[in-house]
Structure formats: C-alpha cells, structure tokens
Coordinates of C-alpha atoms and ligand atoms in Angstrom, one line a residue:
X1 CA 110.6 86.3 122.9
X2 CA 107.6 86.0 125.5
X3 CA 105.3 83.2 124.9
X4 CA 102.0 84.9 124.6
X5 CA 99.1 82.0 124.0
X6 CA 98.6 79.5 121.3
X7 CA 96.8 78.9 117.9
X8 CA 93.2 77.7 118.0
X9 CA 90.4 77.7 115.5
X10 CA 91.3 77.1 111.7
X11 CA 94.7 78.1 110.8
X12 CA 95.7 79.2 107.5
X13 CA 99.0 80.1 105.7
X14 CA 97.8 83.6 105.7
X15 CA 96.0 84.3 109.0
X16 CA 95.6 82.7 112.5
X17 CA 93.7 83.2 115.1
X18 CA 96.2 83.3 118.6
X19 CA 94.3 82.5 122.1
X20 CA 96.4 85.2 123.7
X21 CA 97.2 84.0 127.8
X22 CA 99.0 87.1 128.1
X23 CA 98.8 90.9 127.0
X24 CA 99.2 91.9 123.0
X25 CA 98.6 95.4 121.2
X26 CA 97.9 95.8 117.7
X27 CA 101.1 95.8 115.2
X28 CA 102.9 93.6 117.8
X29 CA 105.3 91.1 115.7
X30 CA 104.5 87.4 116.6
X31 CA 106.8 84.6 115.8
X32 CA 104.0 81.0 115.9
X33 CA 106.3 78.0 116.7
X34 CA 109.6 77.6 115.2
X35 CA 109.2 79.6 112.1
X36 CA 106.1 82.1 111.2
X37 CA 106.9 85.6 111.6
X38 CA 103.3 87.8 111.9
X39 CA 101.7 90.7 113.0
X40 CA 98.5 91.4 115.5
X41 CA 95.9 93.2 113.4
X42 CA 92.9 93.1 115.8
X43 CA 92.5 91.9 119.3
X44 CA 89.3 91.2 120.9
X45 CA 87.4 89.4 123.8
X46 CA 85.1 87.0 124.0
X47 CA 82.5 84.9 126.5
X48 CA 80.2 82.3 125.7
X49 CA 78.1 83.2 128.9
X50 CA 77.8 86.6 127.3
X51 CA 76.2 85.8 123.7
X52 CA 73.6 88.6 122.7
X53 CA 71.6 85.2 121.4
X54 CA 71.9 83.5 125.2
X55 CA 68.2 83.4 127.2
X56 CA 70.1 83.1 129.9
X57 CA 71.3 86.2 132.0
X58 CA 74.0 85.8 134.2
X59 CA 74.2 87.4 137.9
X60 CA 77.8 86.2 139.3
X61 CA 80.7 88.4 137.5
X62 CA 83.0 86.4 138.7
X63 CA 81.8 83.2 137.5
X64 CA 81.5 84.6 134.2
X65 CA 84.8 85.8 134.0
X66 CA 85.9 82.5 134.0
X67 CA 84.7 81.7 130.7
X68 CA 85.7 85.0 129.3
X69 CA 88.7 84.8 126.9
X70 CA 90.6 86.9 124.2
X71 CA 92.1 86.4 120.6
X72 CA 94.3 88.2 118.8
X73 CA 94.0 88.0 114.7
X74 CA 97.3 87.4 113.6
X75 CA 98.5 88.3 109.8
X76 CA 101.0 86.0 108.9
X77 CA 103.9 87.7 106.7
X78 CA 106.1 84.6 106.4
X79 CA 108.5 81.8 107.5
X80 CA 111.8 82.0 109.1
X81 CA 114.4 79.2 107.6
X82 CA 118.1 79.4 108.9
X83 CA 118.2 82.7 109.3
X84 CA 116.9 84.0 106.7
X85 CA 113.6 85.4 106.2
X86 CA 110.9 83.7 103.3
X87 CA 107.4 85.5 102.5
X88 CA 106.5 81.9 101.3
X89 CA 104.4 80.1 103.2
X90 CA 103.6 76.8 102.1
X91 CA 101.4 75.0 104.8
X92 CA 99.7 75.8 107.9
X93 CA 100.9 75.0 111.5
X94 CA 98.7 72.9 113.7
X95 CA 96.2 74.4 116.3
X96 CA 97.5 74.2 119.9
X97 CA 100.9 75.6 118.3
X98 CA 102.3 78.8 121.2
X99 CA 102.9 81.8 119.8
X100 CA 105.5 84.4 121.0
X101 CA 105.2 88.1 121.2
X102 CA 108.7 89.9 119.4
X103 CA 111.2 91.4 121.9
X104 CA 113.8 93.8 121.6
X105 CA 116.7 91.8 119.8
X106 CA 114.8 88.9 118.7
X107 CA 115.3 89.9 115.2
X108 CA 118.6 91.7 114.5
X109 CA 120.6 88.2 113.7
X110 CA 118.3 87.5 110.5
X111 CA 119.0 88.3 106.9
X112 CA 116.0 90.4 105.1
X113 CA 117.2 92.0 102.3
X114 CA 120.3 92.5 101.0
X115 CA 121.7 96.4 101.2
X116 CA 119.0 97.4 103.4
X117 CA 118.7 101.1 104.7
X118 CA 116.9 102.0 107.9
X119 CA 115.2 105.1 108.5
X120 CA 112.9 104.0 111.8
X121 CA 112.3 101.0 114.0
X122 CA 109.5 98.6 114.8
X123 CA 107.6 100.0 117.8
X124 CA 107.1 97.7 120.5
X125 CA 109.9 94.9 119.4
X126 CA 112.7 98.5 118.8
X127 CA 113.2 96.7 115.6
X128 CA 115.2 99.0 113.3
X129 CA 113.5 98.0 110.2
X130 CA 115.4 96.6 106.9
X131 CA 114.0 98.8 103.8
X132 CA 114.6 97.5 100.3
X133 CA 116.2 100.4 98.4
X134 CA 115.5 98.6 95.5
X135 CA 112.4 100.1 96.0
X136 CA 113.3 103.4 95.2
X137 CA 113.5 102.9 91.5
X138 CA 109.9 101.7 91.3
X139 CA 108.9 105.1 92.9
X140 CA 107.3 106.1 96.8
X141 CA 104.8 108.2 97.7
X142 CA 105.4 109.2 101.2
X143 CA 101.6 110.6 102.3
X144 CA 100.0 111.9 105.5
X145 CA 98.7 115.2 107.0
X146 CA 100.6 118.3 108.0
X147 CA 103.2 118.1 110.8
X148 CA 102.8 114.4 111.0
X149 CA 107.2 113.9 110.2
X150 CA 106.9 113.8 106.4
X151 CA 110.1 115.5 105.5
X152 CA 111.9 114.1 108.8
X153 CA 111.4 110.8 107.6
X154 CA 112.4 111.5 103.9
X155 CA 115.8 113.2 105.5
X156 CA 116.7 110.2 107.0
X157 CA 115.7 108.4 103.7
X158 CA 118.1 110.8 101.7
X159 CA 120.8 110.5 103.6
X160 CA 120.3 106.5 103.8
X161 CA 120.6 106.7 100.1
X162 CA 123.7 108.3 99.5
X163 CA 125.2 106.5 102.6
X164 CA 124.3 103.0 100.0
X165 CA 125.7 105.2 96.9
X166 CA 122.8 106.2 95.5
X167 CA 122.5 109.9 94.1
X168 CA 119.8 111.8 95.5
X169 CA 118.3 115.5 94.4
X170 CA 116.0 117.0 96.2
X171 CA 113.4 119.9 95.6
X172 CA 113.4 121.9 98.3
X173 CA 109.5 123.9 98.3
X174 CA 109.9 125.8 101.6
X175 CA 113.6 125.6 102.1
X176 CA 113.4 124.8 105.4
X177 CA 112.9 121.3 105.3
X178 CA 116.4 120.3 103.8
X179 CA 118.4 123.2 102.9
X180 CA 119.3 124.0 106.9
X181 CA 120.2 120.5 107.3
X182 CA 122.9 119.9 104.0
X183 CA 124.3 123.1 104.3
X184 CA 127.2 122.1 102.0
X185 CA 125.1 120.5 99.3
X186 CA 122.5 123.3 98.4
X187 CA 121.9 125.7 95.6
X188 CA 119.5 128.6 95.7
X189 CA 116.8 128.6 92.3
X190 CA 118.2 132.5 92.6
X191 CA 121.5 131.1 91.3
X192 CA 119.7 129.3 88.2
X193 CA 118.6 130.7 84.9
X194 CA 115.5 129.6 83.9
X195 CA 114.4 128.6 80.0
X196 CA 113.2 131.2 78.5
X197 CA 109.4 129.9 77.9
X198 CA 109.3 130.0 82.0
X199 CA 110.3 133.6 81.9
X200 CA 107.9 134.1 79.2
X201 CA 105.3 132.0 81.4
X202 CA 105.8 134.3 84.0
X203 CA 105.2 137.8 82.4
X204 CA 102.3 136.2 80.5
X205 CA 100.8 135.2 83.8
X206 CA 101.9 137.9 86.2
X207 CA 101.7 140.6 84.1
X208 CA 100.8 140.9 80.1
X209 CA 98.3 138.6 80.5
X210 CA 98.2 135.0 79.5
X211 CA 97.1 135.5 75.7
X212 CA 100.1 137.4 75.2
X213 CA 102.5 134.7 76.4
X214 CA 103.7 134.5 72.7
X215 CA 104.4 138.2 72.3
X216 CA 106.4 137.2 75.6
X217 CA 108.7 134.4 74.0
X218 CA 109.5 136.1 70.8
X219 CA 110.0 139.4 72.6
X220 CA 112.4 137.5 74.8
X221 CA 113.9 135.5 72.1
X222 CA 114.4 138.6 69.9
X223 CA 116.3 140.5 73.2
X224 CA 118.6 137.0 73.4
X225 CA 119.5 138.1 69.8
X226 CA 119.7 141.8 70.3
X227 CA 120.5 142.4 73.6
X228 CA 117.7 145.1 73.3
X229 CA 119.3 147.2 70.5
X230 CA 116.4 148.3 68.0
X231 CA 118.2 148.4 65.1
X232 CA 119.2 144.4 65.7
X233 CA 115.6 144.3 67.0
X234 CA 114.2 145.4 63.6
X235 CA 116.9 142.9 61.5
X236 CA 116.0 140.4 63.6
X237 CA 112.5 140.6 63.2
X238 CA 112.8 141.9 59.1
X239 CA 114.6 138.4 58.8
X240 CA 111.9 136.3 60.1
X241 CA 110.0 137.5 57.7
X242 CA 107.8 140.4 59.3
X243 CA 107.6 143.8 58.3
X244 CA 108.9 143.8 54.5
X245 CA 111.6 141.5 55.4
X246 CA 112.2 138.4 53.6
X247 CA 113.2 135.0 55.7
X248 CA 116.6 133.8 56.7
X249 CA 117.9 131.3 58.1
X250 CA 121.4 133.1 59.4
X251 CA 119.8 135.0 62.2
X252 CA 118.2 132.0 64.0
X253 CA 121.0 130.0 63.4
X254 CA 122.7 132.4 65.4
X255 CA 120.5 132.3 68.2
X256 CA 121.4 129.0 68.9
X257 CA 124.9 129.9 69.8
X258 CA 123.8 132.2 72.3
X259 CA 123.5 131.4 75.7
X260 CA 120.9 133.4 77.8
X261 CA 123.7 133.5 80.7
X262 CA 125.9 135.6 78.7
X263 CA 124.5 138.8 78.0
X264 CA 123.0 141.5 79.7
X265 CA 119.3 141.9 80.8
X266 CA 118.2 144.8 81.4
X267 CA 114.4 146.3 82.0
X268 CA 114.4 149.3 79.8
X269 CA 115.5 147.8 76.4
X270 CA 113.4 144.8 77.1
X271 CA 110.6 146.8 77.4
X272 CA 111.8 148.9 74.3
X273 CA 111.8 145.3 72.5
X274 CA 108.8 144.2 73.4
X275 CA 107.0 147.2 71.6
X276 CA 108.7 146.6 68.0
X277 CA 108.3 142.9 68.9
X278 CA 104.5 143.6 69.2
X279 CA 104.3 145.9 66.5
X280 CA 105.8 143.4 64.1
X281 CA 103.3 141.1 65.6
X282 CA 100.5 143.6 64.8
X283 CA 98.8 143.8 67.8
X284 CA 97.1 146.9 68.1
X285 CA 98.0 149.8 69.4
X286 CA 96.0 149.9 72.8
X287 CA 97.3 146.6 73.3
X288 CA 100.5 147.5 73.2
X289 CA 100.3 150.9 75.0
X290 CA 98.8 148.5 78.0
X291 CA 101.1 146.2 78.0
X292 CA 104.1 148.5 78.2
X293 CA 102.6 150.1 81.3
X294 CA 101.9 146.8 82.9
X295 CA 105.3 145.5 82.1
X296 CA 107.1 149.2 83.3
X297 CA 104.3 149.0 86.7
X298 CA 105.0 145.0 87.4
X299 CA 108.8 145.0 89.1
X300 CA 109.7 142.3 87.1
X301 CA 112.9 142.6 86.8
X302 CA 115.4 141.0 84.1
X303 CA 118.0 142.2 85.2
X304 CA 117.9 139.8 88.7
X305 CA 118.6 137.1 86.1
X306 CA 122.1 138.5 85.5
X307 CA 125.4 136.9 87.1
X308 CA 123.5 133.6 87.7
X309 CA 125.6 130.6 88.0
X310 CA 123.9 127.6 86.5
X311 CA 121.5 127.3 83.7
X312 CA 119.6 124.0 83.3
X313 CA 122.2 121.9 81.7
X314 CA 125.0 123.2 84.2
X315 CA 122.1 122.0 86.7
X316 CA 122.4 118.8 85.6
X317 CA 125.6 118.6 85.2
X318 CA 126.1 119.0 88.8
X319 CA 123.7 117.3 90.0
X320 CA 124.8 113.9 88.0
X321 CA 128.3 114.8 89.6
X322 CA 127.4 114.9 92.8
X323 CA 126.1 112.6 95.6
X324 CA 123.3 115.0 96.9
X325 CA 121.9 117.9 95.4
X326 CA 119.0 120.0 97.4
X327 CA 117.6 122.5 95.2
X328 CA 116.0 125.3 97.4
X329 CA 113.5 126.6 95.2
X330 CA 111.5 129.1 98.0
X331 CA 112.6 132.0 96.6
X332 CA 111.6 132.4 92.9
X333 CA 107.7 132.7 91.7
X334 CA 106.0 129.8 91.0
X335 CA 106.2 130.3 86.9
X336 CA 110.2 130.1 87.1
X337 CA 110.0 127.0 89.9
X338 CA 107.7 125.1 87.4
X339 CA 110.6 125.5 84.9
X340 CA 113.2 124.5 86.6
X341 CA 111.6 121.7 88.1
X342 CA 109.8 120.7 84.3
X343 CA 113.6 121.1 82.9
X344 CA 115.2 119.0 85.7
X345 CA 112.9 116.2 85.0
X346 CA 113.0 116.3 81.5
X347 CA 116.8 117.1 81.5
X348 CA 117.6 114.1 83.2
X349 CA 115.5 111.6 81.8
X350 CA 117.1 113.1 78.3
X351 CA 120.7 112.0 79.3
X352 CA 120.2 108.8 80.4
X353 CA 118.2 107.8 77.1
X354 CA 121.5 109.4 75.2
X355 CA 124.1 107.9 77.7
X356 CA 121.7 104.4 77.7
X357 CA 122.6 104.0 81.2
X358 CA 121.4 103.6 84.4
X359 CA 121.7 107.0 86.4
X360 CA 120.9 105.7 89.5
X361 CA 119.1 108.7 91.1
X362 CA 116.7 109.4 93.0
X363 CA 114.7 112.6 92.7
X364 CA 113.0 113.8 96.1
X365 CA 110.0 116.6 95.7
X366 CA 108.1 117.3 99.1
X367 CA 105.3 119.6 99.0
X368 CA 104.3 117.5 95.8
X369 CA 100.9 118.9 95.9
X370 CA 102.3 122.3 94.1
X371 CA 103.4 120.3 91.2
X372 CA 102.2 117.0 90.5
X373 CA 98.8 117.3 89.8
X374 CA 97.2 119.7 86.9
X375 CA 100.7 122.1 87.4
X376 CA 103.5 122.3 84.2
X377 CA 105.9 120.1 85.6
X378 CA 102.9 117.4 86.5
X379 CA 103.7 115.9 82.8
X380 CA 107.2 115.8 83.0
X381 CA 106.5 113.8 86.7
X382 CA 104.3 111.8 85.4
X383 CA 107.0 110.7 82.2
X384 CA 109.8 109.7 85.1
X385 CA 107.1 108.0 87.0
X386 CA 106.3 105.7 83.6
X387 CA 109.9 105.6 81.9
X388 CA 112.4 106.1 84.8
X389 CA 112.4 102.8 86.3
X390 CA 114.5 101.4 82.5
X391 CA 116.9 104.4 83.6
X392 CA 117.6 104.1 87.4
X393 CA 115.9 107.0 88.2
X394 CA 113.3 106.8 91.0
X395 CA 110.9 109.4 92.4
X396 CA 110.0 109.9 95.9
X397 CA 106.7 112.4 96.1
X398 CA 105.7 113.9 99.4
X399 CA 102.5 115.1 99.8
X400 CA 99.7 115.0 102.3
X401 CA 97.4 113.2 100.7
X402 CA 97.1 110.9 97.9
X403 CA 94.2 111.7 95.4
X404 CA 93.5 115.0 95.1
X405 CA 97.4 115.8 95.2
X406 CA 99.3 113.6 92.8
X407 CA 98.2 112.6 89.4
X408 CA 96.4 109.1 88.0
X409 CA 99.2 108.7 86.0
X410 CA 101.9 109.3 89.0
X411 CA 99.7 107.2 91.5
X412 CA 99.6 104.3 89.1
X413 CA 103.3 104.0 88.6
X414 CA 103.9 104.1 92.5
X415 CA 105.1 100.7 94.3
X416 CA 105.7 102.1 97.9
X417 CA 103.6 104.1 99.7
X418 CA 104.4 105.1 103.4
X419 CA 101.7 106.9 104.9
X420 CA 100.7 108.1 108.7
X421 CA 97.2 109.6 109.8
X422 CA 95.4 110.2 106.2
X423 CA 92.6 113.1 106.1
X424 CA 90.4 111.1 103.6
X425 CA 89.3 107.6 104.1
X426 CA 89.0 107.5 100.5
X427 CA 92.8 108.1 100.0
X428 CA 93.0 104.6 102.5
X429 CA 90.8 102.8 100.0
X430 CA 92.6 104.2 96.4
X431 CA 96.2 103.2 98.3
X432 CA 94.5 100.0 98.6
X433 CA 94.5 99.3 95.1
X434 CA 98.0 99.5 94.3
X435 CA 99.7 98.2 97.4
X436 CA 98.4 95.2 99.8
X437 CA 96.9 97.0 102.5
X438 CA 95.1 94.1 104.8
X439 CA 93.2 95.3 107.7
X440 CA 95.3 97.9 109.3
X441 CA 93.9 100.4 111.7
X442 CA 95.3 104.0 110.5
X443 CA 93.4 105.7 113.7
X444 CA 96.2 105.5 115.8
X445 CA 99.2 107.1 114.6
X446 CA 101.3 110.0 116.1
X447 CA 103.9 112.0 114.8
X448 CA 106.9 109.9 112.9
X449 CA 104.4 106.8 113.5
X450 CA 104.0 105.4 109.4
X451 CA 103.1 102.3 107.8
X452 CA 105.5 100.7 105.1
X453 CA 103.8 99.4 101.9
X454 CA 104.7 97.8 99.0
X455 CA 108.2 97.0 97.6
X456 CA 109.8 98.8 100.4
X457 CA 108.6 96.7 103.3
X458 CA 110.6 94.1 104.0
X459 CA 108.0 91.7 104.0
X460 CA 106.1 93.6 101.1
X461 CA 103.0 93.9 103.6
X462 CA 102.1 96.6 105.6
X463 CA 105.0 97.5 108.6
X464 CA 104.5 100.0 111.5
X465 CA 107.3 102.0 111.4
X466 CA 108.8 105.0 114.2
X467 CA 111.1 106.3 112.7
X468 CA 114.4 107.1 114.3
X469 CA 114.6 110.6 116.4
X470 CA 116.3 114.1 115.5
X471 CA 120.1 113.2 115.5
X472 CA 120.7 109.8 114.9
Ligands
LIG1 N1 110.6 110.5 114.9 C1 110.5 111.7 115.3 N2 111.1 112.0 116.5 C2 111.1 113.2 117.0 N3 110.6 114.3 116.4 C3 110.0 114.1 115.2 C4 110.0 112.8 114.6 N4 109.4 112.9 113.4 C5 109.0 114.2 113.2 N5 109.4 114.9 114.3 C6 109.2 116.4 114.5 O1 107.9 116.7 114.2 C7 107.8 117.9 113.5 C8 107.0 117.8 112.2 O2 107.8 117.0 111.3 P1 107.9 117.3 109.8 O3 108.8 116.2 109.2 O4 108.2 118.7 109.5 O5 106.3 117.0 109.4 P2 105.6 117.1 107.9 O6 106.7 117.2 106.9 O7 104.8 115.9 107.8 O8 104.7 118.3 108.0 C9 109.2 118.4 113.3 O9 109.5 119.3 114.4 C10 110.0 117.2 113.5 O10 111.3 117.4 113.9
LIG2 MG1 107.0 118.7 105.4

C-alpha cells in the first residue's frame, strides 16, 4: 500500500473525492483509512488562479503552479472488516482521511467469496481477481469486438468451471477456438445425426425450396419407415390415409420404434420417395419434375448421415456424463447446426424438469451472433435463459456486441456481463440497464483488457480485469 493523498470535499458512502499528493491512473484500487476498498474513475487537475471566470490573468507559471492541484474521483465498492470483504457501507469517513493506492499483494489474505474462480487479474495492483461462479447460473454475456480475447477469456472460464466441478458444454462455431485446445473432450457435429425436421429444414432451404419443407418431412419420415422401398412407400402412405387408403394407426406406431441411426440412407431411393411422397401429396406434376432435378443436382447427400455415432439423446447422454463437452459444430450447414444446437437446448432443459434436479451445467455458445437473435435455436436460448436458473443450468453467450446480436428476451435474463472495447455506444448504454455500470471509461482497453459486471464481480460493481496469459 502507497499512501497516495487524502479525502477532501464532501464524502459519501458511495463516492469520495481523494486530493491525490502522488500519481493515480484510472481503475487503480484505493483502500481510504482503515477499511474502504475503492476504485479511481476519473482524475483531473485543478487551479484557482486558472478559473475561466477569473479577471485576472496570470504571467508567472511558476507561481501559479503552486496553487495548481489534482483529485481523483474515487467509487467506493465497500468496507474491509477482519478480513473479510462487505459491499455495505454504512457511514462516511471524515475529510482529511489518507488514502492508499493498492499494491501487488495487498489483497490476496482477504476472503471475497467463497469458491471463487479466477480467470485474470487486477491490472495495476496484479490482483488475481475472485469471480463468483455462482454467477454462472444467472447467465453472462461475454461482449466486445473481434480479436479483442473473447474466447481466450471464456477458455480460461471453462476450464475454471470444471476445475470447481461444474459441467461445462461448449458450442464450438469455428472449431478453432476450443476444439484444438481439449483435444480429448471434443466431438465433431459430422459424428451426430440430426432430427429429422433439421434435415428437412435443410433440403427445404438449400434446395426444394422453403414451401416444400413439408413434402421434405413426410418424404423423410416415410423413407425412416421404408427405407426407400416403393412398395412400403405406397403402404405407408395408403395407411395415412392418401391415395384410396384408409387410416391406421399400426404404421406410425411403428415409426416410433425406429431410430433414424439404424437404417440405411441412401440418395437414389430417397429421391425415388420423395416423388410418390409428392404425388400422394398432389402436388403437380412440374412441381415435382423440378424438384427431383434440384434434389438429384444439389449434392445433398443422405448417405453422409450413415455410421454416425450419436443422435441427440446419445448427445445428451454424454454430455450429462461428462465434465466438459466441446461440440465442434464447423463442419455441417447451418440448417443441421441450428438442430443440434435447438435439440441440445431443449434436450437438456427436458431432463432436468423430468429428473427435478439441478444439472449443474453450464452451456458455452461463442459466436452467439449466428444463433441467438431471429435464428431457430434463438427460442430454445431464450427458454434456458428464463427457466434454467430453477435447473442449474447457466448460459454463457459470446458475441461482439450486445443489441443487435442477442435477443430482448436473452439480454433481459443476463446478470453478468464482461465486455472490452464495444463498437456501439448504444450497446454501453442498454448494458447499463441491467447491470450497474457507474462512470467507467470503455476507451481504453486492449486485448484481454475487460470489465466485470454484475453478479460475477466480486464487489458486484464494475472490475477491470487482464486476464491471465496463454499457458497459465
Ligand atoms: N490475456 C491475453 N494474453 C495474451 N494473449 C491474449 C490474451 N487474450 C487474448 N490473447 C490473444 O489475442 C488473440 C485474439 O483473442 P481471441 O480470444 O481469439 O479474441 P476474440 O474471441 O475476442 O476474437 C488470440 O491470439 C489470443 O491468444
Ligand atoms: Mg472468438
């Protein structure tokens, strides 16, 4: 601790003004007499002699330096009482009281939060900084423009939270970001076997066109059933009640025993199926005729979906088994990532309302921007963002920036938000009105500089955080 001037002026329990004797920067921590712990949110100069309203105009420099003098604006964050840290404060300290700039160490003996994880450090005081995991559960937005160590930081976060025995999945958009890193603990969306409606999704919007995503469904529903064999084809559709056929229940009964892993897919007799399938649908002819061509011209290819290991529930499965899942999802087209991610979501929020138990999970997607605004799995999102909290289930959403990227109703169920240089002022302002924001000054971060908000600061305030370097 370096004794760095005194209070003066009108203290409060919130903010004081410090008569600084020696040097401060911005988001310095400050400790005011035996007990306040602070930070330095503006610093300026001032000199009587020097008053824009002063007739007088004064010649000697030096003689005017003498009255010049500087204060630092000091946020107060709360008291220190036997070692352990209190955001109460319940009365102000008396002017004249010295105030100490934070060194290296001053810190590290006093008790935060209980369980804390630690993902960066404090600038100037090398403070590594006590984050309330508890946080995670009441959802973080980690925000802030390209390159500025979004996904380094939320490494370090993952592995923090399965270190504290939390279990942590992660979507993986570019598969770079985490997949090179947790070799051991990644599985490849061309190992999964997307619902069906995501398939259909796909050859409605690549391909058939999106008013034919029904033909799509049943078509694929009906080669489930079939296995592309027309005269199965025909039953199948004769017992739904098409054609002259009368309704059953026995063959969609079956279906349901079928699992889409089990039997072949192949292009020709899909396309063969689709034809009766759209014929049965009486769609006319030229429709058809075009659709077969697009679907024979499109290289969609069923049969890629063959020997895959995992469908959705196996998905889950595993990743409720293990302590850290990262889902590299950089190969498959956006239709069938959508699916998975929409079935994830939805998969796991459906077992912990069936278990009634806390899952204790937290579910990382980075590049949030592709799916959680206006984007099919942007509903599923926003339901874990509402209800997961009851459930143990926490979502941390990377993006780079806040507004335009993630939903009203995901940005409303946020508590945390850790954000570095933001592109939109606007995106300062909107943070503003679900975290306490103060008067920070966002101008001046670099890479892996962020500030802490919300529940996950220790001191629930705004924090300037470094986070730790590559290796540690
Ligand atoms: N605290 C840090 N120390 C050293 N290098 C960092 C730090 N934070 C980020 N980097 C590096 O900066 C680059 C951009 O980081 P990255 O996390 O990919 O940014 P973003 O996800 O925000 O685009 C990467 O090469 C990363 O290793
Ligand atoms: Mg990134």
């Amino acid at each position: 601790m370096r004794k760095v001037g005194f209070a003066v002026g009108r203290t409060s329990t919130k903010w004081i003004t410090v008569r600084l004797e020696d040097k401060v920067l911005i988001d310095d921590l400050i400790i005011v007499g035996n007990g306040l712990l602070g930070v330095v949110r503006g610093v300026s100069y001032a000199n009587p002699t020097m008053s824009p309203y002063s007739p007088f105009t004064p010649t000697n420099v030096e003689a005017i330096k003498a009255y010049e003098y500087q204060n630092a604006n000091v946020e107060l964050y709360g008291s220190i009482n036997r070692g352990r840290f209190d955001p109460r404060i319940l009365s102000a300290i008396p002017t004249g009281t010295p105030a100490y700039k934070v060194e290296r160490g001053d810190l590290e003996e006093l008790a935060f939060i209980e369980n804390p994880i630690f993902v960066g450090e404090h600038p100037s005081s090398k403070w590594p900084l006590p984050l309330d995991s508890r946080a995670i559960d009441y959802h973080v937005a980690v925000v802030g423009a390209t390159g500025s160590g979004k996904s380094h930081l939320v490494r370090l976060l993952v592995k923090e939270l399965v270190r504290t025995g939390k279990r942590v999945v992660v979507f993986d958009h570019t598969g770079v970001d985490y997949s090179p890193y947790f070799r051991d603990q990644v599985i490849t969306d061309d190992n999964i076997f997307p619902d069906l409606f995501s398939l259909a999704e796909v050859m409605a919007n690549k391909v058939l066109g999106k008013d034919y995503l029904d033909d799509a469904e049943v078509s694929l529903y009906t080669y489930l059933y079939s296995e592309g064999d027309l005269e199965k084809v025909r039953n199948f559709m004769e017992s739904l009640g098409f054609g002259s056929g009368e309704f059953d229940m026995e063959a969609i009964s079956k279906l349901r025993e079928i699992s889409p892993m089990n039997i072949n897919w192949d292009d020709e007799p899909f396309i063969a199926t689709l034809r009766v399938v759209m014929g049965y649908l009486k769609r006319k002819d030229h429709t058809i005729a075009k659709s077969l061509f697009r679907l024979a011209k499109s290289g969609i290819s069923l049969s890629s979906f063959n020997g895959r290991k995992y469908d959705i529930n196996d998905l889950i499965d595993h990743i409720l088994d293990e302590d850290l899942t990262i889902l590299d999802i950089s190969s498959e087209t956006l239709p069938i990532r959508y699916g998975i991610m929409r079935g994830v979501m939805s998969g796991i929020m459906d077992r912990a309302e069936r278990r009634e138990d806390k899952l204790n999970i937290a579910i990382v997607v980075d590049e949030a921007q592709v799916y959680a605004k206006g984007q099919p799995p942007t509903g599923a999102l926003s339901d874990v963002a509402r209800r997961g909290r009851k459930w143990g289930i926490g979502l941390i959403l990377v993006s780079q920036r806040w507004v335009s990227d993630l939903d009203i109703n995901i940005r409303a169920n946020i508590n945390s938000v850790v954000f570095s240089s933001l592109q939109s002022s606007s995106d300062l302002d909107d943070i503003g009105k679900i975290v306490s924001l103060g008067d920070i000054d966002t101008g001046i971060l670099g890479t892996g500089d962020f500030y802490v908000t919300g529940l996950l600061s220790p001191f629930r305030r705004p924090i300037l955080m470094h986070t730790f370097g590559e290796g540690s």
